[in-house]
mmCIF file with all atom_site columns, C-alpha atoms in Angstrom:
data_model
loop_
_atom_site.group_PDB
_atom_site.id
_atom_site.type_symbol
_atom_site.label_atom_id
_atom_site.label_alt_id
_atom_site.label_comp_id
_atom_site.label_asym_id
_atom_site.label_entity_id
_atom_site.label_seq_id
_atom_site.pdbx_PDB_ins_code
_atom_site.Cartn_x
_atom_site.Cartn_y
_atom_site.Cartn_z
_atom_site.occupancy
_atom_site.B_iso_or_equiv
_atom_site.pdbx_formal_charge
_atom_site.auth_seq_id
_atom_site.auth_comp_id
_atom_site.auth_asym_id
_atom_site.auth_atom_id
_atom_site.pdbx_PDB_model_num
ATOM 1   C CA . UNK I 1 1   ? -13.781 29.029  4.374   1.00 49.00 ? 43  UNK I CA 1
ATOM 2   C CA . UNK I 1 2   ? -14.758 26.069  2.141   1.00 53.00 ? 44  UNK I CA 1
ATOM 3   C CA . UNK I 1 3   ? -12.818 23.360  2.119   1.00 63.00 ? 45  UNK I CA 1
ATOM 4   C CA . UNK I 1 4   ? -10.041 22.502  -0.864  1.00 75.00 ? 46  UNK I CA 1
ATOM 5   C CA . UNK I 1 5   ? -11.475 20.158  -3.178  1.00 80.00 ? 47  UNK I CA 1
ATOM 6   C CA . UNK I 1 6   ? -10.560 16.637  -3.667  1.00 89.00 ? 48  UNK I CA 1
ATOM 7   C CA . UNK I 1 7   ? -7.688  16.508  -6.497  1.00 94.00 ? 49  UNK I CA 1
ATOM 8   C CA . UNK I 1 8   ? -7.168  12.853  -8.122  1.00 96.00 ? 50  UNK I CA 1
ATOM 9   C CA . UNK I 1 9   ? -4.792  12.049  -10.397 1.00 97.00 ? 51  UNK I CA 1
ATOM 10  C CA . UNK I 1 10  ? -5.750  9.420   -12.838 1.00 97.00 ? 52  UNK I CA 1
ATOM 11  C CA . UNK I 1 11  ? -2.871  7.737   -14.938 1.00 97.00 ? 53  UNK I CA 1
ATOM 12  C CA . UNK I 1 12  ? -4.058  6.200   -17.885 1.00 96.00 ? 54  UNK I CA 1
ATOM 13  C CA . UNK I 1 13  ? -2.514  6.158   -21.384 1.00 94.00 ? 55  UNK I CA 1
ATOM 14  C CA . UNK I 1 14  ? -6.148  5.419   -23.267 1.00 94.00 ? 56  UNK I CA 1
ATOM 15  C CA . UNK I 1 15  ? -8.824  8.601   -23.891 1.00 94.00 ? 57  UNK I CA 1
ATOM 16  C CA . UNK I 1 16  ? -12.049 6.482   -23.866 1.00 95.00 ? 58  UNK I CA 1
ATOM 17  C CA . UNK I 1 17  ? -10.614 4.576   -20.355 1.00 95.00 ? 59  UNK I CA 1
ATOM 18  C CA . UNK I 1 18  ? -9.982  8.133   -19.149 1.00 95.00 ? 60  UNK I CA 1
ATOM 19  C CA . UNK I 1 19  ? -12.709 9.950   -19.874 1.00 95.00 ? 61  UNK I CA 1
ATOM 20  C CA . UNK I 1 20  ? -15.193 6.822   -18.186 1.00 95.00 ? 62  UNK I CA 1
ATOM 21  C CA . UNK I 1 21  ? -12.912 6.513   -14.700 1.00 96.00 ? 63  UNK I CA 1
ATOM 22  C CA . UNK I 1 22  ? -13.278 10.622  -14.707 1.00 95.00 ? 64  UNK I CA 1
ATOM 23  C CA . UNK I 1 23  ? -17.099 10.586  -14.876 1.00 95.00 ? 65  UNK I CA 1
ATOM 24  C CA . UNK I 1 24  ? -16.883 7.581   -12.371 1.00 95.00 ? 66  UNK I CA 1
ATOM 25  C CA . UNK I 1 25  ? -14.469 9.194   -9.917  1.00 95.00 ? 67  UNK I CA 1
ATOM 26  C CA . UNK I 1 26  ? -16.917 12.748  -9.963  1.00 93.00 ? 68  UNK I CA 1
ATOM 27  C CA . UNK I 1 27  ? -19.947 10.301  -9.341  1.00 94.00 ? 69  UNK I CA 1
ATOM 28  C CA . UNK I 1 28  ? -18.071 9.668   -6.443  1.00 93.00 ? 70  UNK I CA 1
ATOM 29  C CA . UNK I 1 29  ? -16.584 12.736  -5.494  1.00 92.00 ? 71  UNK I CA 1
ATOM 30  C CA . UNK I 1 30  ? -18.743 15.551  -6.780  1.00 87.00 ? 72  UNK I CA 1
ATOM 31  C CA . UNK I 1 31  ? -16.572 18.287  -6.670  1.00 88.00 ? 73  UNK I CA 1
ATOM 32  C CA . UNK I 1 32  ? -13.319 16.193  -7.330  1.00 90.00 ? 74  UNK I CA 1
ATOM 33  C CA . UNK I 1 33  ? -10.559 17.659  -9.312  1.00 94.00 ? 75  UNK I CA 1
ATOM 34  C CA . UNK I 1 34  ? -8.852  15.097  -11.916 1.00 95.00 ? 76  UNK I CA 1
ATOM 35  C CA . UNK I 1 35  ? -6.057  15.809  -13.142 1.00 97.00 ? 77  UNK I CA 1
ATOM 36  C CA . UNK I 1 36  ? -4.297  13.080  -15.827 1.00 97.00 ? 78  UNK I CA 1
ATOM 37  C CA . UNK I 1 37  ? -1.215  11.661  -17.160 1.00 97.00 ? 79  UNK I CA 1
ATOM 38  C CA . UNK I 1 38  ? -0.476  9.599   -19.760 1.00 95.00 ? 80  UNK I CA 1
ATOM 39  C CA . UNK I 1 39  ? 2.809   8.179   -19.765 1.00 95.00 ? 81  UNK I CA 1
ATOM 40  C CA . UNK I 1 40  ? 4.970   7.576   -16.496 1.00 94.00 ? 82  UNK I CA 1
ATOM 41  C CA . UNK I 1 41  ? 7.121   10.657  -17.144 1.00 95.00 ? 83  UNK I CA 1
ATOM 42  C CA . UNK I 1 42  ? 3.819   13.386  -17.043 1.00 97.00 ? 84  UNK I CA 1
ATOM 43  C CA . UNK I 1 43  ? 2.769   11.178  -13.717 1.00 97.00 ? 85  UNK I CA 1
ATOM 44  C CA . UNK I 1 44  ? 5.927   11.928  -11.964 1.00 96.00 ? 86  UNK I CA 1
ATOM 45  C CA . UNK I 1 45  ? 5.835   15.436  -13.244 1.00 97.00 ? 87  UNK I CA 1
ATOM 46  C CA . UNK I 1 46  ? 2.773   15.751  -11.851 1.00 97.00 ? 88  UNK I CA 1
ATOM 47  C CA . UNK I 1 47  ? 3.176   14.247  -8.509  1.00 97.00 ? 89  UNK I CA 1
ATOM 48  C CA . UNK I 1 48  ? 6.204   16.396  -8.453  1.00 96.00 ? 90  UNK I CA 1
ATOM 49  C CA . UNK I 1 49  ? 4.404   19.437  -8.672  1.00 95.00 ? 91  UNK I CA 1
ATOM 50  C CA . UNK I 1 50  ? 0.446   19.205  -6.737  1.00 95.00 ? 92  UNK I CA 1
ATOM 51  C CA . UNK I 1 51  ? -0.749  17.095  -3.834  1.00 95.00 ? 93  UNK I CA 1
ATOM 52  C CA . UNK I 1 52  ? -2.897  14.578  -4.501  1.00 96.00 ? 94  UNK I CA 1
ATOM 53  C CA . UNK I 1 53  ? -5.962  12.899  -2.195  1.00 96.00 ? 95  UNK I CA 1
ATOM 54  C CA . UNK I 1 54  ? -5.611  9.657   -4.843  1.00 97.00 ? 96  UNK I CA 1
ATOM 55  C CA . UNK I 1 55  ? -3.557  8.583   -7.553  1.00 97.00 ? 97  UNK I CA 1
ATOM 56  C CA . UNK I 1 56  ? -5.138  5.738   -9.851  1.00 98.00 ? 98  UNK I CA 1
ATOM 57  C CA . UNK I 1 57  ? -3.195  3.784   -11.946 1.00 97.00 ? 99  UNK I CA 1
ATOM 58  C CA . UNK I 1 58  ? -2.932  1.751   -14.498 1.00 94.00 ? 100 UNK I CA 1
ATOM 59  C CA . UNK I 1 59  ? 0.187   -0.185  -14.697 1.00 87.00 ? 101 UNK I CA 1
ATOM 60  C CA . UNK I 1 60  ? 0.727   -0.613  -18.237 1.00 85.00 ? 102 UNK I CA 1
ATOM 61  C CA . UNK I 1 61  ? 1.224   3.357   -19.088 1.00 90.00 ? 103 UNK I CA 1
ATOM 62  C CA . UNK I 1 62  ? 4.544   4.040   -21.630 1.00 90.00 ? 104 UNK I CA 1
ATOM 63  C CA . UNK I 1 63  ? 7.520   4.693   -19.472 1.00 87.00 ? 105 UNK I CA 1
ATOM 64  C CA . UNK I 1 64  ? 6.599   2.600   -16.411 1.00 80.00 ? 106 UNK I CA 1
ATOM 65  C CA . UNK I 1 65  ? 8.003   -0.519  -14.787 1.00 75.00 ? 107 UNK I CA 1
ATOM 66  C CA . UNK I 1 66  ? 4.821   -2.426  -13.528 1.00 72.00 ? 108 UNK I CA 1
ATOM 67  C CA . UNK I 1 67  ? 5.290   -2.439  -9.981  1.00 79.00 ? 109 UNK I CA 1
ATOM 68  C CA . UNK I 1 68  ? 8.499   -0.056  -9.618  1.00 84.00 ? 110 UNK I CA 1
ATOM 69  C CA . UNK I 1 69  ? 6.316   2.319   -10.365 1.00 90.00 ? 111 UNK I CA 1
ATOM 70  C CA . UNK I 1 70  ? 4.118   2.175   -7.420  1.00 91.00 ? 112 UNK I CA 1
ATOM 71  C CA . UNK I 1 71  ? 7.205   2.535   -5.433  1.00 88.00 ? 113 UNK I CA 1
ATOM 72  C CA . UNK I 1 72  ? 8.812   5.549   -7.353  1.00 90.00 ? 114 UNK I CA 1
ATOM 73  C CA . UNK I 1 73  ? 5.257   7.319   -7.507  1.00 94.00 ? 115 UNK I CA 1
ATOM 74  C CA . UNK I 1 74  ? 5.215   6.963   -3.785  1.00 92.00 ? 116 UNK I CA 1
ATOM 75  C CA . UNK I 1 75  ? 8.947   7.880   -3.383  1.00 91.00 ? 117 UNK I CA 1
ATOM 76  C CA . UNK I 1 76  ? 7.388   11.474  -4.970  1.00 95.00 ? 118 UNK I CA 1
ATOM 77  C CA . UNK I 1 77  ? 4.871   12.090  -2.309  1.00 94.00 ? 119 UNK I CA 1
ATOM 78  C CA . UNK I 1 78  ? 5.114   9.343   0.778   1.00 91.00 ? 120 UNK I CA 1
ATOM 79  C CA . UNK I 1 79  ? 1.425   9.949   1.581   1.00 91.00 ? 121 UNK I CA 1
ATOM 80  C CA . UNK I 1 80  ? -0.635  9.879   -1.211  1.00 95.00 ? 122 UNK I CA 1
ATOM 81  C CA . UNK I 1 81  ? -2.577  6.148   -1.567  1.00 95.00 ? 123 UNK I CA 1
ATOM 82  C CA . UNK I 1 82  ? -1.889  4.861   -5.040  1.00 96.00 ? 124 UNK I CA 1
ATOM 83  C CA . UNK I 1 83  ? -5.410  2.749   -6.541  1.00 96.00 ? 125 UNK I CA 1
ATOM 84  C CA . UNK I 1 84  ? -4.224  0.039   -9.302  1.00 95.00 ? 126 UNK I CA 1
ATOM 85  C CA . UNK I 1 85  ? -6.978  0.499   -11.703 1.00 95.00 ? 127 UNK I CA 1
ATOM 86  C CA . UNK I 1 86  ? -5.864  -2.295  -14.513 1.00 90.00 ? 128 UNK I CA 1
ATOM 87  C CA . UNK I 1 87  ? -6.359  -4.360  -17.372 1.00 86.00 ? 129 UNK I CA 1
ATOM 88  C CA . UNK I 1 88  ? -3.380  -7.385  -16.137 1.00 79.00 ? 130 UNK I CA 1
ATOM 89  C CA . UNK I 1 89  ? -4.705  -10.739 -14.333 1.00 77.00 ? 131 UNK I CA 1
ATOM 90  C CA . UNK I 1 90  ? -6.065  -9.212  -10.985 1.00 78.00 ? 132 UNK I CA 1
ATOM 91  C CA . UNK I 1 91  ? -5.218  -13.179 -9.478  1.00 76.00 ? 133 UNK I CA 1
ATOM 92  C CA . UNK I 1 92  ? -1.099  -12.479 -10.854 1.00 71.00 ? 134 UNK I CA 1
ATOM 93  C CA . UNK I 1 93  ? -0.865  -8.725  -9.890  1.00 77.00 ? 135 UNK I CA 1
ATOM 94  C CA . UNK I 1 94  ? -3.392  -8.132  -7.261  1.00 83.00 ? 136 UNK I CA 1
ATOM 95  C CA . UNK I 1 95  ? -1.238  -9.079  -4.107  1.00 80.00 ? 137 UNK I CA 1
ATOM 96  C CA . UNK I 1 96  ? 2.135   -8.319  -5.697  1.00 79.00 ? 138 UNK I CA 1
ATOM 97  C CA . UNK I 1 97  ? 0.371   -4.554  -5.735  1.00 86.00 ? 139 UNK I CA 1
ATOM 98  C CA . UNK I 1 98  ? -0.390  -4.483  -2.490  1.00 85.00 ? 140 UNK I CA 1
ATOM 99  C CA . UNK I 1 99  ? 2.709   -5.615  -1.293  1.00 79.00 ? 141 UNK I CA 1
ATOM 100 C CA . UNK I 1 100 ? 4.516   -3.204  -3.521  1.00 83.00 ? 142 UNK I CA 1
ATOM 101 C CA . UNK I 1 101 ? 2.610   -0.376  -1.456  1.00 88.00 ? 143 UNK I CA 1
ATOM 102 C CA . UNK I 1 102 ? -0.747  0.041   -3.462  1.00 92.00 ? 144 UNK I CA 1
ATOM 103 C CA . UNK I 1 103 ? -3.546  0.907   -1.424  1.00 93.00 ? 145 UNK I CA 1
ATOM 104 C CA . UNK I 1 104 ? -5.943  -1.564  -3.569  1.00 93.00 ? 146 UNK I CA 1
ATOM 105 C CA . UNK I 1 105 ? -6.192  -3.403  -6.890  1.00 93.00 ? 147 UNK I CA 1
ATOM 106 C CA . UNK I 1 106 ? -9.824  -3.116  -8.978  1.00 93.00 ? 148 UNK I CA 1
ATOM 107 C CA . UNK I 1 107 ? -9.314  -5.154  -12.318 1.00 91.00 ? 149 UNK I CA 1
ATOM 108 C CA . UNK I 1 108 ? -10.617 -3.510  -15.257 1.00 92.00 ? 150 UNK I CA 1
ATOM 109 C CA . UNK I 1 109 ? -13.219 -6.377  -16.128 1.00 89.00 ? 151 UNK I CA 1
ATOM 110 C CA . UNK I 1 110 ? -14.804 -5.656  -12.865 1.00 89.00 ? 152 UNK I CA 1
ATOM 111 C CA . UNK I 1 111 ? -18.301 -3.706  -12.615 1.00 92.00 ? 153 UNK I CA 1
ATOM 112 C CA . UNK I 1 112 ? -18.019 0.292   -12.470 1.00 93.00 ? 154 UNK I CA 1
ATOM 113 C CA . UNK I 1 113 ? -19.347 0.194   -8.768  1.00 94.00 ? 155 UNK I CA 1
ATOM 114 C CA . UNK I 1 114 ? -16.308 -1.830  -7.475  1.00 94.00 ? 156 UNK I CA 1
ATOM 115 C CA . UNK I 1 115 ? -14.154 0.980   -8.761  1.00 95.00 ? 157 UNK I CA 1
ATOM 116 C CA . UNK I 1 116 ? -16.144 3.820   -6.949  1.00 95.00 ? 158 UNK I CA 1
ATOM 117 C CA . UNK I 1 117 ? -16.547 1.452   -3.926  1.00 95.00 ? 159 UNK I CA 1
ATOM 118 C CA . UNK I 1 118 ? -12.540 0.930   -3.804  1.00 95.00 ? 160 UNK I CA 1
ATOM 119 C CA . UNK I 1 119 ? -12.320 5.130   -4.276  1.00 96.00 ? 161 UNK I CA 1
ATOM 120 C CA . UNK I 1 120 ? -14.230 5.441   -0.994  1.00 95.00 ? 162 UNK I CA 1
ATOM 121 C CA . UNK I 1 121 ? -12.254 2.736   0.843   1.00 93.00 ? 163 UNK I CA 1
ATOM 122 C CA . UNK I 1 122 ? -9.158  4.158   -0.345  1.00 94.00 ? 164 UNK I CA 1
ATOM 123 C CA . UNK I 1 123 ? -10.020 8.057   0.634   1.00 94.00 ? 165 UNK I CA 1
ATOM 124 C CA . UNK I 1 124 ? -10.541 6.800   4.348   1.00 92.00 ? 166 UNK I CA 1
ATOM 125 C CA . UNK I 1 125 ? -7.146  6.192   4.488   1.00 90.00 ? 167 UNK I CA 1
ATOM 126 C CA . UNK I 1 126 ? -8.039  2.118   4.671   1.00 90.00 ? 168 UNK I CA 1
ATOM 127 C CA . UNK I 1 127 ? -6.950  -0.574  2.102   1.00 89.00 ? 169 UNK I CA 1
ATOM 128 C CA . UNK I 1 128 ? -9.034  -1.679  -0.498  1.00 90.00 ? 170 UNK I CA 1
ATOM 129 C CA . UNK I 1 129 ? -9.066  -5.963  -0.735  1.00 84.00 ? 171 UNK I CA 1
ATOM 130 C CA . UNK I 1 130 ? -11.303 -7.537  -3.290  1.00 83.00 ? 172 UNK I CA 1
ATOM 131 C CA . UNK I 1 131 ? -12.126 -11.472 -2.883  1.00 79.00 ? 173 UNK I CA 1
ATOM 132 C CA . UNK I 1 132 ? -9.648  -12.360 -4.810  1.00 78.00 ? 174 UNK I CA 1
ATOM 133 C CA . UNK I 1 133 ? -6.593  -10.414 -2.936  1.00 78.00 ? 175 UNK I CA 1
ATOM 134 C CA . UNK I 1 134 ? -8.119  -11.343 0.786   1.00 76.00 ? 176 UNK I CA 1
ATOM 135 C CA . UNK I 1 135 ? -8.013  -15.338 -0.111  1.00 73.00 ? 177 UNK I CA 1
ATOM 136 C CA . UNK I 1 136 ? -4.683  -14.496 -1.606  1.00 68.00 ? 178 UNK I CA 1
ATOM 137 C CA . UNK I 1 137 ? -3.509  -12.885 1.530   1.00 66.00 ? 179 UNK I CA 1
ATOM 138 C CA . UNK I 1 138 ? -5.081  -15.476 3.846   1.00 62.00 ? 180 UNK I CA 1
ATOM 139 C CA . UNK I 1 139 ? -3.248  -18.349 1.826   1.00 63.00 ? 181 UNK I CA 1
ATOM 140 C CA . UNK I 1 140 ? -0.563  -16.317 1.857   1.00 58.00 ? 182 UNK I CA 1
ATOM 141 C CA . UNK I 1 141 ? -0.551  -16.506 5.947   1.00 53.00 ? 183 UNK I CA 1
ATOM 142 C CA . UNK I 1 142 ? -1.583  -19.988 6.323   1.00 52.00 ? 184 UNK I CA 1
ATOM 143 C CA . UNK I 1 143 ? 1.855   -20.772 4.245   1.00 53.00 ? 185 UNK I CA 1
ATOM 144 C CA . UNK I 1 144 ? 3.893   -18.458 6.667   1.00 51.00 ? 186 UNK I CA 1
ATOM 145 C CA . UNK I 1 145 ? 2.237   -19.459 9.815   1.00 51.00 ? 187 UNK I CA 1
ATOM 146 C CA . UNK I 1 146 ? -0.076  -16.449 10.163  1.00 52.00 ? 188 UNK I CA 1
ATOM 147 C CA . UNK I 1 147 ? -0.794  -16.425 13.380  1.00 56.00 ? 189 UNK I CA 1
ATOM 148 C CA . UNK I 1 148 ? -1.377  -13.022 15.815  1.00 59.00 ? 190 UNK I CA 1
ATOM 149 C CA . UNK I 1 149 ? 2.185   -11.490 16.079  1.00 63.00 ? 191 UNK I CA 1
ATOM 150 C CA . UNK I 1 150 ? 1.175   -10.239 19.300  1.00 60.00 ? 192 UNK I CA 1
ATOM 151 C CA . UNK I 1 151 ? 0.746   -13.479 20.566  1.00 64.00 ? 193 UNK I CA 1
ATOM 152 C CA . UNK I 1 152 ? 3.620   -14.771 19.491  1.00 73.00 ? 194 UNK I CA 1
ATOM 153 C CA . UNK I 1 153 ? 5.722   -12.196 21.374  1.00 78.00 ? 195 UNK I CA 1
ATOM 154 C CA . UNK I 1 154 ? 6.025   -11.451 24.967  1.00 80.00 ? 196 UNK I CA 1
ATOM 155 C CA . UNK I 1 155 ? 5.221   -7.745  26.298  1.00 74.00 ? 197 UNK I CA 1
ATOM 156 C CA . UNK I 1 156 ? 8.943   -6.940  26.163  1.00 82.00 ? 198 UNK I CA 1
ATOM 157 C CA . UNK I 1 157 ? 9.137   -8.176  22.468  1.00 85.00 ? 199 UNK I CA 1
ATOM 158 C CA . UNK I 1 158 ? 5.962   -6.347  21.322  1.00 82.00 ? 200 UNK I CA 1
ATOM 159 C CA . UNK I 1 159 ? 7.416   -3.323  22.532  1.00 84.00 ? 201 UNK I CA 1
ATOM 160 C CA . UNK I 1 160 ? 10.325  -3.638  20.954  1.00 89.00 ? 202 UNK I CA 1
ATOM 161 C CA . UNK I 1 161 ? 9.711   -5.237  17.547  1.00 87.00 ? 203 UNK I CA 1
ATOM 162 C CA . UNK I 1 162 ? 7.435   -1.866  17.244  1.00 84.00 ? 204 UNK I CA 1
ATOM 163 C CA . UNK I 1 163 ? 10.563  0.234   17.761  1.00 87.00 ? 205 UNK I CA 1
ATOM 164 C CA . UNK I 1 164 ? 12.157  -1.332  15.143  1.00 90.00 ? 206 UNK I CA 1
ATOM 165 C CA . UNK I 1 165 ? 9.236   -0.864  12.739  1.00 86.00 ? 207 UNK I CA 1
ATOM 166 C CA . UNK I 1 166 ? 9.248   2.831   13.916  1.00 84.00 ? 208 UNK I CA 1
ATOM 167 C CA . UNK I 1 167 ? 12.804  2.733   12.227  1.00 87.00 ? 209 UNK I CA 1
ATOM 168 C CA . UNK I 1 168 ? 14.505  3.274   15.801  1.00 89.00 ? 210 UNK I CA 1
ATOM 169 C CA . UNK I 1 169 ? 18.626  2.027   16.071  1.00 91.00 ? 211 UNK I CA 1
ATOM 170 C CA . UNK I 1 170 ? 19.456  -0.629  18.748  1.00 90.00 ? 212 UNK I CA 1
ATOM 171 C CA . UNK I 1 171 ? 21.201  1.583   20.713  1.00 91.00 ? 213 UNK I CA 1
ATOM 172 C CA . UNK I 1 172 ? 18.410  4.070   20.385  1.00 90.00 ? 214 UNK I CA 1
ATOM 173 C CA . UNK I 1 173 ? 15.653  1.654   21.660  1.00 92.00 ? 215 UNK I CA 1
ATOM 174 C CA . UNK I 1 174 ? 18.056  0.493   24.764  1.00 91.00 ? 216 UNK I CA 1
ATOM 175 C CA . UNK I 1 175 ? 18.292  3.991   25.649  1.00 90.00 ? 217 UNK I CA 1
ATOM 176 C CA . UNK I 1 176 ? 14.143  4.250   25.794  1.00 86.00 ? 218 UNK I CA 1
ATOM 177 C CA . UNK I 1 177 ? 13.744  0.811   27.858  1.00 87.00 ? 219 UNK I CA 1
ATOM 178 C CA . UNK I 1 178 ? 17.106  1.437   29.931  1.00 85.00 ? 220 UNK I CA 1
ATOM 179 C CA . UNK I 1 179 ? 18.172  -1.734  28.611  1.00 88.00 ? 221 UNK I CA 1
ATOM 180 C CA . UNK I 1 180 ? 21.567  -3.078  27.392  1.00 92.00 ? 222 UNK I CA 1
ATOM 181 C CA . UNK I 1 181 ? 22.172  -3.097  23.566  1.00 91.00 ? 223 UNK I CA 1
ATOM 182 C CA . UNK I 1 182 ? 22.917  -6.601  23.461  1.00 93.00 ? 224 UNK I CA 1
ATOM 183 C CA . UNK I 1 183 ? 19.800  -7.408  25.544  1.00 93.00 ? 225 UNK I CA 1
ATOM 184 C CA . UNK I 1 184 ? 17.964  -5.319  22.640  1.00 93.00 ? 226 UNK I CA 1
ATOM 185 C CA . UNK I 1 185 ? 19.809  -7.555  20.039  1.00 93.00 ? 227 UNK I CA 1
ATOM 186 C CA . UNK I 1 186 ? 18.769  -10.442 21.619  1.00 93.00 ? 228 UNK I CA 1
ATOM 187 C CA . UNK I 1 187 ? 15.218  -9.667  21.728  1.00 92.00 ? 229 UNK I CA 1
ATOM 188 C CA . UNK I 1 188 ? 15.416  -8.617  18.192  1.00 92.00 ? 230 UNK I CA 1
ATOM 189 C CA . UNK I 1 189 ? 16.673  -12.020 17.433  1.00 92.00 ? 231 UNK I CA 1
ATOM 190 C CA . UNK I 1 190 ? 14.147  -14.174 19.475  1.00 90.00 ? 232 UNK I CA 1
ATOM 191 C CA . UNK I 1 191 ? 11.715  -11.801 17.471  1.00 90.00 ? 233 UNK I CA 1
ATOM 192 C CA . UNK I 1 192 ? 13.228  -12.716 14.328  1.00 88.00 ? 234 UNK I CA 1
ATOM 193 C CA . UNK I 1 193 ? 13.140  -16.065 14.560  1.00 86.00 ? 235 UNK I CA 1
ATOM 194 C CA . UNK I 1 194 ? 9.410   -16.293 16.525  1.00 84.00 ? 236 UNK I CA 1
ATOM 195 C CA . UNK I 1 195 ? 7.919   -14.885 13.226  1.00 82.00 ? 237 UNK I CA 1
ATOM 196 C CA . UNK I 1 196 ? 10.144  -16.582 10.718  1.00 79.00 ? 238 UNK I CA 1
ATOM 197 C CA . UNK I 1 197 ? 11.996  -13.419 9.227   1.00 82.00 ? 239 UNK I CA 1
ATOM 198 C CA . UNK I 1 198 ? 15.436  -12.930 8.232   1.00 83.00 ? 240 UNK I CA 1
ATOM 199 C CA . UNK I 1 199 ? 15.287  -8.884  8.549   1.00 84.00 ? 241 UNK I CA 1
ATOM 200 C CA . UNK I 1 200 ? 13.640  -5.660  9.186   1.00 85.00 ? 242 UNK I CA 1
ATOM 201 C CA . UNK I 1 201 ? 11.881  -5.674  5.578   1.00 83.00 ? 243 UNK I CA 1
ATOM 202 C CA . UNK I 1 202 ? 10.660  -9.018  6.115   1.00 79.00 ? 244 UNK I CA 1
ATOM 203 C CA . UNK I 1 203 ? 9.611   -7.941  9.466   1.00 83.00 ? 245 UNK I CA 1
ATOM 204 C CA . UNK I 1 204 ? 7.402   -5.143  8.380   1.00 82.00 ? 246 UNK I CA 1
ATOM 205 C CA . UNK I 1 205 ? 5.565   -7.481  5.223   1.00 77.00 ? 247 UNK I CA 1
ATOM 206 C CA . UNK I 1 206 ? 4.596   -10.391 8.333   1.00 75.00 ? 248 UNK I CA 1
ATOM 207 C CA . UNK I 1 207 ? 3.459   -7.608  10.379  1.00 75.00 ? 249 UNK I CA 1
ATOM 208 C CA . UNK I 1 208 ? 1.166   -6.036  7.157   1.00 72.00 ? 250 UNK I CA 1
ATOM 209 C CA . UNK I 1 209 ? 0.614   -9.158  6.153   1.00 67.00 ? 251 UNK I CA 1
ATOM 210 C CA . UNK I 1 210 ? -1.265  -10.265 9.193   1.00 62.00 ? 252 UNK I CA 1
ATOM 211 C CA . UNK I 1 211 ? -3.348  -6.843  9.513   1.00 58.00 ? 253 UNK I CA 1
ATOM 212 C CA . UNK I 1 212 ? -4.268  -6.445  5.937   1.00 54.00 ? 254 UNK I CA 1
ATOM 213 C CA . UNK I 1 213 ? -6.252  -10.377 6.140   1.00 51.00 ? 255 UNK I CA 1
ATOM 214 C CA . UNK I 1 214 ? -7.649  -8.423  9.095   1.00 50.00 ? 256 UNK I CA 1
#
């Protein structure tokens, strides 16, 4: 039985952009299927109804909110790695992008083989980082202290700090480690305060942070 294959979704509101990023994603991906959308309303529609390998995107379609709709795209279907493919200031909106949950940013003044190159990166289930994003993210850490969580934390803290990234309750992770819930709390706030974070959300950027300048 052959194997499904690959279906992209490309959302781009101009022909001539779309019918170039097509040709470039099948130089790519031979037998890719690409399907496209040109406002935010057929994108959701579309992600809605079909699973997609790939969504590229360009940010300024009618009906979108710039980086919202990263978010609400991937609110549609969790697992599906969204590719910024667009025309705004890659140094303003490439890291913002990725810390919205884009898999990659590829500006559209860059060369035609950056775009396919970011496509591969992105299909391996890996984040694409130009130049430009990986010094951004390694200021970004230098500015936040960015050293190794890991070796921040003791074994104890490691262990737990991962159970709350997991999305696991207090209770629920002093059950696992047959620990006391305010023992749990406590680590949580040593572990807080260790990597500079105010809260779970915080938590999980420091921790992506740190693997993405990886």
């Amino acid at each position: 039985m052959q194997p499904s294959p690959a279906r992209i979704l490309l959302v781009e509101d101009h022909d001539i952009v779309r019918i170039a990023t097509s040709m470039l994603v099948q130089e790519v991906i031979n037998d890719a299927v690409v399907d496209t959308a040109a406002n935010f309303k057929e994108a959701a529609y579309a992600v809605s109804s079909k699973n997609y390998q790939l969504i590229i995107l360009d940010l300024n379609i009618p009906g979108a909110n710039h980086l919202l709709t990263i978010e609400k795209l991937r609110a549609l279907q969790p697992n599906v790695p969204v590719l910024v493919f667009s025309g705004q200031k890659e140094e303003l909106y490439g890291l913002h992008c990725i810390r919205a949950g884009a898999a990659g940013f590829v500006s559209k003044e860059s060369k035609a083989t950056e775009l396919q190159d970011a496509i591969r990166v992105v299909l391996k289930g890996q984040k694409y980082l130009s130049p430009v994003v990986r010094a951004q993210l390694l200021s970004s850490m230098v500015q936040q202290g960015g050293a190794d969580p890991a070796e921040l934390l003791s074994p104890k803290e490691l262990v737990v700090m991962e159970m709350l990234l997991e999305g696991k309750w207090t209770k629920d992770i002093a059950g696992q480690l047959n620990l006391k819930s305010t023992t749990v709390s406590t680590f949580k706030a040593r572990i807080f305060k260790k990597l500079g974070v105010n809260n779970l959300l915080d938590l999980a950027k420091r921790v992506e942070l740190y693997h993405l300048s990886k």
